Amino acid sequence: MCCVASAASAECRDDWICVDEVKTGSDVELRARNLGDFPITYTLSVRTRNFSVAGPDVVTSTLGPGESERVMLLDHHEGGNKGYYRYRYDWTVGRIDADHDDDHLYALPYASDHSYRVLQGYGSNFSHKGIEEFAIDFDMREGTAVHAARSGVVARVEESNDRGCWSDGCGKYANFIVILHTDGTTGEYYHLKKAGALVEVGDSVARGQRIGLSGNTGHTTMPHLHFAVYRAVEWGRTQSIAVRFQSADGIIERPRRGGRYQAQ
């Protein structure tokens, strides 16, 4: 997004966030506005010519539902030269300051008395590295019932896709459900089948509730369920968090590749 300081505008994205430009004389205030009912974390950066930035030129912050705030003030230099600025931003659901209770026990994300083989556990070398270090892939044939690992409110649902592939860009074809937890983290369930969501945005869900059907959509090589708990970080990304699960056989501290765990 680029703008000349003489034109007022607002840049909105995905019905979730707007960046408003409020002009006072030749100065420009950039403001972020949360359009939705859930907390979001955004990052915004700016590059300028003939403007000074009051404060940092990259800002990451969390906005509560319906909140807005000043991100930065651009002070136009005197001398008659035209001011120019360019900004970019991205966002995700959840709080950057989410305080996860590491003693909390999660349910396995499938029906009681069932077990599924773990294709990738914590730190698996294939693709669970970096921000995905604490994600888990469960081997599930398409149409298997997916259950909520923790209670919360449904913040996002995508179920319109019917394609799975492994090349660059395939991630945009994933179907998923994102559940916001009370501590500001999110539980995310990926690769669901087309029309495989059994809940809607705004629904409150209970731990163990049936919420969707597994599939093979998005960046994937085979049908499976990708599950992780995340904390929002910068530039619309999320960092996975190590969580513990309650199984029929006890507490699982670190799900391992090849393991099978029976849900309680």
GROMACS .gro file of C-alpha atoms in nm:
model
  264
    1MET     CA    1   0.000   0.000   0.000
    2CYS     CA    2   0.147   0.342  -0.093
    3CYS     CA    3   0.002   0.681  -0.051
    4VAL     CA    4   0.078   1.046  -0.121
    5ALA     CA    5   0.005   1.264   0.178
    6SER     CA    6  -0.247   1.478  -0.008
    7ALA     CA    7  -0.504   1.196  -0.035
    8ALA     CA    8  -0.700   1.054   0.260
    9SER     CA    9  -0.780   0.683   0.259
   10ALA     CA   10  -0.832   0.371   0.466
   11GLU     CA   11  -0.692   0.029   0.382
   12CYS     CA   12  -0.905  -0.261   0.509
   13ARG     CA   13  -0.833  -0.631   0.488
   14ASP     CA   14  -1.043  -0.946   0.519
   15ASP     CA   15  -1.319  -0.766   0.714
   16TRP     CA   16  -1.086  -0.788   1.016
   17ILE     CA   17  -0.861  -0.482   1.026
   18CYS     CA   18  -0.836  -0.133   0.877
   19VAL     CA   19  -0.544   0.109   0.872
   20ASP     CA   20  -0.681   0.463   0.872
   21GLU     CA   21  -0.487   0.772   0.767
   22VAL     CA   22  -0.583   1.081   0.966
   23LYS     CA   23  -0.430   1.399   0.824
   24THR     CA   24  -0.364   1.720   1.016
   25GLY     CA   25  -0.217   1.970   0.777
   26SER     CA   26   0.071   1.786   0.610
   27ASP     CA   27   0.121   1.540   0.897
   28VAL     CA   28  -0.030   1.192   0.889
   29GLU     CA   29  -0.146   0.973   1.176
   30LEU     CA   30  -0.172   0.601   1.099
   31ARG     CA   31  -0.431   0.420   1.309
   32ALA     CA   32  -0.520   0.049   1.327
   33ARG     CA   33  -0.881  -0.057   1.378
   34ASN     CA   34  -1.011  -0.404   1.471
   35LEU     CA   35  -1.337  -0.466   1.283
   36GLY     CA   36  -1.420  -0.796   1.449
   37ASP     CA   37  -1.532  -0.963   1.769
   38PHE     CA   38  -1.199  -1.126   1.857
   39PRO     CA   39  -0.855  -0.997   1.957
   40ILE     CA   40  -0.608  -0.964   1.671
   41THR     CA   41  -0.234  -0.903   1.663
   42TYR     CA   42  -0.097  -0.694   1.379
   43THR     CA   43   0.240  -0.568   1.259
   44LEU     CA   44   0.275  -0.249   1.055
   45SER     CA   45   0.592  -0.101   0.905
   46VAL     CA   46   0.643   0.222   0.711
   47ARG     CA   47   0.900   0.371   0.473
   48THR     CA   48   0.897   0.744   0.411
   49ARG     CA   49   1.044   1.028   0.211
   50ASN     CA   50   1.035   1.379   0.358
   51PHE     CA   51   0.858   1.251   0.670
   52SER     CA   52   0.992   1.176   1.017
   53VAL     CA   53   0.835   0.890   1.212
   54ALA     CA   54   0.751   0.969   1.575
   55GLY     CA   55   0.855   0.643   1.741
   56PRO     CA   56   0.955   0.311   1.583
   57ASP     CA   57   0.890   0.249   1.212
   58VAL     CA   58   0.778  -0.110   1.282
   59VAL     CA   59   0.503  -0.173   1.537
   60THR     CA   60   0.349  -0.501   1.657
   61SER     CA   61   0.048  -0.476   1.887
   62THR     CA   62  -0.274  -0.648   1.991
   63LEU     CA   63  -0.617  -0.490   1.948
   64GLY     CA   64  -0.920  -0.614   2.140
   65PRO     CA   65  -1.261  -0.652   1.972
   66GLY     CA   66  -1.367  -0.322   1.816
   67GLU     CA   67  -1.061  -0.136   1.945
   68SER     CA   68  -0.851   0.117   1.755
   69GLU     CA   69  -0.520   0.284   1.833
   70ARG     CA   70  -0.257   0.517   1.694
   71VAL     CA   71   0.023   0.316   1.538
   72MET     CA   72   0.255   0.601   1.443
   73LEU     CA   73   0.266   0.969   1.349
   74LEU     CA   74   0.438   1.085   1.030
   75ASP     CA   75   0.572   1.439   1.061
   76HIS     CA   76   0.614   1.611   0.723
   77HIS     CA   77   0.942   1.800   0.676
   78GLU     CA   78   0.919   2.169   0.602
   79GLY     CA   79   1.062   2.305   0.278
   80GLY     CA   80   0.800   2.240   0.016
   81ASN     CA   81   0.907   1.891  -0.093
   82LYS     CA   82   0.622   1.649  -0.146
   83GLY     CA   83   0.591   1.386   0.125
   84TYR     CA   84   0.564   1.020   0.033
   85TYR     CA   85   0.515   0.709   0.244
   86ARG     CA   86   0.455   0.341   0.195
   87TYR     CA   87   0.329   0.102   0.459
   88ARG     CA   88   0.255  -0.267   0.482
   89TYR     CA   89   0.091  -0.479   0.747
   90ASP     CA   90  -0.037  -0.823   0.836
   91TRP     CA   91  -0.245  -0.969   1.117
   92THR     CA   92  -0.363  -1.286   1.288
   93VAL     CA   93  -0.619  -1.385   1.551
   94GLY     CA   94  -0.502  -1.402   1.913
   95ARG     CA   95  -0.293  -1.206   2.160
   96ILE     CA   96   0.082  -1.152   2.148
   97ASP     CA   97   0.080  -1.138   2.529
   98ALA     CA   98  -0.118  -1.461   2.571
   99ASP     CA   99  -0.020  -1.622   2.902
  100HIS     CA  100  -0.056  -1.996   2.847
  101ASP     CA  101  -0.100  -2.221   3.151
  102ASP     CA  102   0.153  -2.494   3.080
  103ASP     CA  103  -0.012  -2.717   3.343
  104HIS     CA  104  -0.338  -2.724   3.148
  105LEU     CA  105  -0.427  -3.070   3.012
  106TYR     CA  106  -0.575  -3.088   2.661
  107ALA     CA  107  -0.799  -3.360   2.524
  108LEU     CA  108  -0.678  -3.549   2.221
  109PRO     CA  109  -0.863  -3.402   1.918
  110TYR     CA  110  -1.072  -3.707   1.838
  111ALA     CA  111  -1.345  -3.927   1.983
  112SER     CA  112  -1.315  -4.109   2.315
  113ASP     CA  113  -1.174  -4.462   2.299
  114HIS     CA  114  -1.022  -4.396   1.954
  115SER     CA  115  -0.652  -4.377   1.872
  116TYR     CA  116  -0.462  -4.256   1.566
  117ARG     CA  117  -0.099  -4.285   1.469
  118VAL     CA  118   0.114  -3.971   1.503
  119LEU     CA  119   0.273  -3.890   1.167
  120GLN     CA  120   0.471  -3.596   1.304
  121GLY     CA  121   0.520  -3.515   1.671
  122TYR     CA  122   0.698  -3.229   1.842
  123GLY     CA  123   1.008  -3.125   1.652
  124SER     CA  124   0.965  -3.370   1.363
  125ASN     CA  125   1.221  -3.302   1.093
  126PHE     CA  126   0.987  -3.321   0.793
  127SER     CA  127   0.800  -2.992   0.846
  128HIS     CA  128   0.751  -2.933   1.219
  129LYS     CA  129   1.030  -2.685   1.277
  130GLY     CA  130   1.049  -2.324   1.390
  131ILE     CA  131   0.702  -2.182   1.448
  132GLU     CA  132   0.551  -2.529   1.386
  133GLU     CA  133   0.780  -2.713   1.630
  134PHE     CA  134   0.496  -2.813   1.864
  135ALA     CA  135   0.234  -2.908   1.604
  136ILE     CA  136   0.110  -3.265   1.572
  137ASP     CA  137  -0.012  -3.453   1.262
  138PHE     CA  138  -0.253  -3.741   1.323
  139ASP     CA  139  -0.303  -4.009   1.057
  140MET     CA  140  -0.678  -3.984   0.985
  141ARG     CA  141  -0.868  -4.098   0.680
  142GLU     CA  142  -1.090  -3.836   0.525
  143GLY     CA  143  -1.418  -3.779   0.710
  144THR     CA  144  -1.291  -3.876   1.057
  145ALA     CA  145  -1.460  -3.679   1.336
  146VAL     CA  146  -1.244  -3.403   1.486
  147HIS     CA  147  -1.312  -3.298   1.846
  148ALA     CA  148  -1.214  -2.983   2.036
  149ALA     CA  149  -0.902  -3.029   2.247
  150ARG     CA  150  -0.999  -2.734   2.468
  151SER     CA  151  -1.308  -2.521   2.515
  152GLY     CA  152  -1.330  -2.177   2.357
  153VAL     CA  153  -1.506  -1.968   2.093
  154VAL     CA  154  -1.484  -2.031   1.719
  155ALA     CA  155  -1.299  -1.735   1.567
  156ARG     CA  156  -1.238  -1.849   1.208
  157VAL     CA  157  -1.370  -2.120   0.977
  158GLU     CA  158  -1.267  -2.208   0.622
  159GLU     CA  159  -1.435  -2.504   0.453
  160SER     CA  160  -1.470  -2.409   0.085
  161ASN     CA  161  -1.157  -2.576  -0.053
  162ASP     CA  162  -1.127  -2.919  -0.211
  163ARG     CA  163  -0.759  -2.935  -0.309
  164GLY     CA  164  -0.448  -3.073  -0.142
  165CYS     CA  165  -0.094  -3.049  -0.285
  166TRP     CA  166   0.270  -3.005  -0.178
  167SER     CA  167   0.403  -2.731  -0.406
  168ASP     CA  168   0.461  -2.371  -0.297
  169GLY     CA  169   0.134  -2.187  -0.243
  170CYS     CA  170  -0.072  -2.495  -0.159
  171GLY     CA  171  -0.134  -2.369   0.195
  172LYS     CA  172  -0.403  -2.133   0.069
  173TYR     CA  173  -0.621  -2.434  -0.013
  174ALA     CA  174  -0.644  -2.556   0.348
  175ASN     CA  175  -0.974  -2.585   0.530
  176PHE     CA  176  -0.950  -2.514   0.901
  177ILE     CA  177  -1.114  -2.419   1.229
  178VAL     CA  178  -0.954  -2.172   1.472
  179ILE     CA  179  -1.080  -2.171   1.832
  180LEU     CA  180  -0.987  -1.882   2.061
  181HIS     CA  181  -0.911  -1.988   2.419
  182THR     CA  182  -0.972  -1.774   2.725
  183ASP     CA  183  -0.598  -1.703   2.766
  184GLY     CA  184  -0.568  -1.552   2.417
  185THR     CA  185  -0.407  -1.856   2.253
  186THR     CA  186  -0.572  -2.039   1.965
  187GLY     CA  187  -0.632  -2.407   1.898
  188GLU     CA  188  -0.610  -2.470   1.523
  189TYR     CA  189  -0.734  -2.771   1.330
  190TYR     CA  190  -0.614  -2.795   0.967
  191HIS     CA  191  -0.663  -2.993   0.643
  192LEU     CA  192  -1.036  -3.051   0.699
  193LYS     CA  193  -1.249  -3.181   0.415
  194LYS     CA  194  -1.464  -2.954   0.202
  195ALA     CA  195  -1.780  -2.854   0.395
  196GLY     CA  196  -1.619  -3.031   0.689
  197ALA     CA  197  -1.683  -2.771   0.960
  198LEU     CA  198  -1.960  -2.858   1.206
  199VAL     CA  199  -1.938  -2.523   1.390
  200GLU     CA  200  -1.966  -2.158   1.289
  201VAL     CA  201  -1.781  -1.841   1.383
  202GLY     CA  202  -1.904  -1.720   1.722
  203ASP     CA  203  -2.005  -2.064   1.850
  204SER     CA  204  -1.892  -2.158   2.200
  205VAL     CA  205  -1.748  -2.508   2.202
  206ALA     CA  206  -1.675  -2.743   2.490
  207ARG     CA  207  -1.371  -2.960   2.539
  208GLY     CA  208  -1.437  -3.287   2.356
  209GLN     CA  209  -1.714  -3.148   2.136
  210ARG     CA  210  -1.731  -3.274   1.776
  211ILE     CA  211  -1.637  -2.976   1.558
  212GLY     CA  212  -1.539  -3.100   1.213
  213LEU     CA  213  -1.435  -3.373   0.970
  214SER     CA  214  -1.075  -3.440   0.872
  215GLY     CA  215  -0.959  -3.421   0.513
  216ASN     CA  216  -0.667  -3.368   0.278
  217THR     CA  217  -0.676  -2.999   0.183
  218GLY     CA  218  -0.398  -2.741   0.169
  219HIS     CA  219  -0.025  -2.811   0.198
  220THR     CA  220  -0.043  -3.186   0.246
  221THR     CA  221   0.069  -3.517   0.098
  222MET     CA  222  -0.196  -3.742   0.254
  223PRO     CA  223  -0.516  -3.722   0.462
  224HIS     CA  224  -0.443  -3.618   0.820
  225LEU     CA  225  -0.528  -3.372   1.096
  226HIS     CA  226  -0.280  -3.101   1.185
  227PHE     CA  227  -0.339  -2.968   1.537
  228ALA     CA  228  -0.149  -2.716   1.747
  229VAL     CA  229  -0.196  -2.445   2.007
  230TYR     CA  230  -0.052  -2.109   1.903
  231ARG     CA  231   0.041  -1.768   2.039
  232ALA     CA  232   0.030  -1.472   1.799
  233VAL     CA  233   0.365  -1.321   1.700
  234GLU     CA  234   0.470  -1.061   1.443
  235TRP     CA  235   0.369  -1.029   1.075
  236GLY     CA  236   0.053  -1.238   1.094
  237ARG     CA  237   0.237  -1.546   1.212
  238THR     CA  238   0.173  -1.775   1.507
  239GLN     CA  239   0.419  -1.965   1.725
  240SER     CA  240   0.320  -2.314   1.834
  241ILE     CA  241   0.324  -2.390   2.208
  242ALA     CA  242   0.412  -2.720   2.374
  243VAL     CA  243   0.100  -2.857   2.545
  244ARG     CA  244   0.021  -3.172   2.741
  245PHE     CA  245  -0.260  -3.415   2.664
  246GLN     CA  246  -0.476  -3.635   2.884
  247SER     CA  247  -0.509  -3.982   2.731
  248ALA     CA  248  -0.679  -4.298   2.851
  249ASP     CA  249  -0.337  -4.421   2.963
  250GLY     CA  250  -0.217  -4.107   3.138
  251ILE     CA  251  -0.057  -3.774   3.056
  252ILE     CA  252   0.131  -3.729   2.728
  253GLU     CA  253   0.414  -3.481   2.775
  254ARG     CA  254   0.563  -3.500   2.427
  255PRO     CA  255   0.371  -3.677   2.147
  256ARG     CA  256   0.618  -3.883   1.945
  257ARG     CA  257   0.623  -3.987   1.583
  258GLY     CA  258   0.470  -4.334   1.542
  259GLY     CA  259   0.288  -4.322   1.875
  260ARG     CA  260  -0.081  -4.411   1.912
  261TYR     CA  261  -0.271  -4.249   2.196
  262GLN     CA  262  -0.619  -4.347   2.301
  263ALA     CA  263  -0.850  -4.057   2.382
  264GLN     CA  264  -1.005  -4.061   2.727
   0.00000   0.00000   0.00000
